[in-house]
Amino acid sequence: FTVVLKDAGANKLNVIKVVREIKPELGLMDAKKVVETAPQDILVDVKKDVAEDAKKKLEAAGAKVELK
């Protein structure tokens, strides 16, 4: 599965925090760039449960997310 961030929504700061939680290798500026340049692939080739968990966290932060 691939987790695609479609839109960060109104509260970008919370979405940036979740992106950093999901991808700890990203620094603050890298996570901000990913969120601001949506649509972006957040996770690629992950298991269904990992993808659904990431989607749930991102949507709770206000983002629009798609699973492929």
Short mmCIF file of C-alpha atoms in Angstrom, two decimals:
data_model
loop_
_atom_site.label_atom_id
_atom_site.label_comp_id
_atom_site.label_asym_id
_atom_site.label_seq_id
_atom_site.Cartn_x
_atom_site.Cartn_y
_atom_site.Cartn_z
CA PHE A 1 0.00 0.00 0.00
CA THR A 2 0.97 3.60 -0.56
CA VAL A 3 -0.22 6.41 1.71
CA VAL A 4 -0.81 9.59 -0.32
CA LEU A 5 -1.27 12.95 1.40
CA LYS A 6 -3.83 14.70 -0.82
CA ASP A 7 -4.35 17.89 1.17
CA ALA A 8 -3.03 19.13 4.50
CA GLY A 9 -6.28 20.85 5.43
CA ALA A 10 -6.54 23.91 7.63
CA ASN A 11 -4.24 22.84 10.45
CA LYS A 12 -0.93 22.20 8.69
CA LEU A 13 1.10 22.26 11.91
CA ASN A 14 -0.66 19.17 13.28
CA VAL A 15 -0.23 17.38 9.94
CA ILE A 16 3.49 18.22 9.92
CA LYS A 17 3.80 16.72 13.43
CA VAL A 18 2.10 13.51 12.30
CA VAL A 19 4.27 13.27 9.17
CA ARG A 20 7.35 13.56 11.39
CA GLU A 21 5.93 10.87 13.68
CA ILE A 22 5.30 8.53 10.74
CA LYS A 23 8.64 9.31 9.06
CA PRO A 24 11.10 10.16 11.85
CA GLU A 25 13.96 10.45 9.35
CA LEU A 26 12.45 13.70 8.05
CA GLY A 27 13.54 16.93 9.66
CA LEU A 28 11.10 19.71 10.41
CA MET A 29 11.77 21.60 7.17
CA ASP A 30 11.54 18.41 5.08
CA ALA A 31 8.21 17.47 6.68
CA LYS A 32 6.92 21.01 6.11
CA LYS A 33 7.92 20.83 2.45
CA VAL A 34 6.13 17.48 2.03
CA VAL A 35 2.95 18.84 3.58
CA GLU A 36 2.99 22.08 1.57
CA THR A 37 3.59 20.32 -1.76
CA ALA A 38 0.69 17.86 -1.45
CA PRO A 39 -0.22 15.54 -3.10
CA GLN A 40 2.78 13.55 -1.88
CA ASP A 41 3.47 9.89 -1.14
CA ILE A 42 4.12 9.61 2.59
CA LEU A 43 4.68 5.86 2.83
CA VAL A 44 5.34 3.54 -0.12
CA ASP A 45 5.04 -0.27 -0.24
CA VAL A 46 3.92 -0.75 3.36
CA LYS A 47 1.59 -3.37 4.82
CA LYS A 48 -2.13 -2.65 5.02
CA ASP A 49 -2.21 -2.23 8.81
CA VAL A 50 0.69 0.26 8.74
CA ALA A 51 -0.97 2.21 5.92
CA GLU A 52 -4.36 2.30 7.68
CA ASP A 53 -2.75 3.42 10.95
CA ALA A 54 -0.90 6.25 9.17
CA LYS A 55 -4.09 7.26 7.35
CA LYS A 56 -6.03 7.35 10.63
CA LYS A 57 -3.38 9.56 12.30
CA LEU A 58 -3.18 11.96 9.36
CA GLU A 59 -6.96 12.27 9.07
CA ALA A 60 -7.22 12.90 12.82
CA ALA A 61 -4.82 15.83 12.27
CA GLY A 62 -7.12 17.23 9.55
CA ALA A 63 -5.45 15.96 6.38
CA LYS A 64 -7.10 14.35 3.37
CA VAL A 65 -5.41 10.98 2.70
CA GLU A 66 -5.74 8.28 0.06
CA LEU A 67 -4.55 4.67 0.14
CA LYS A 68 -3.42 3.06 -3.08
#
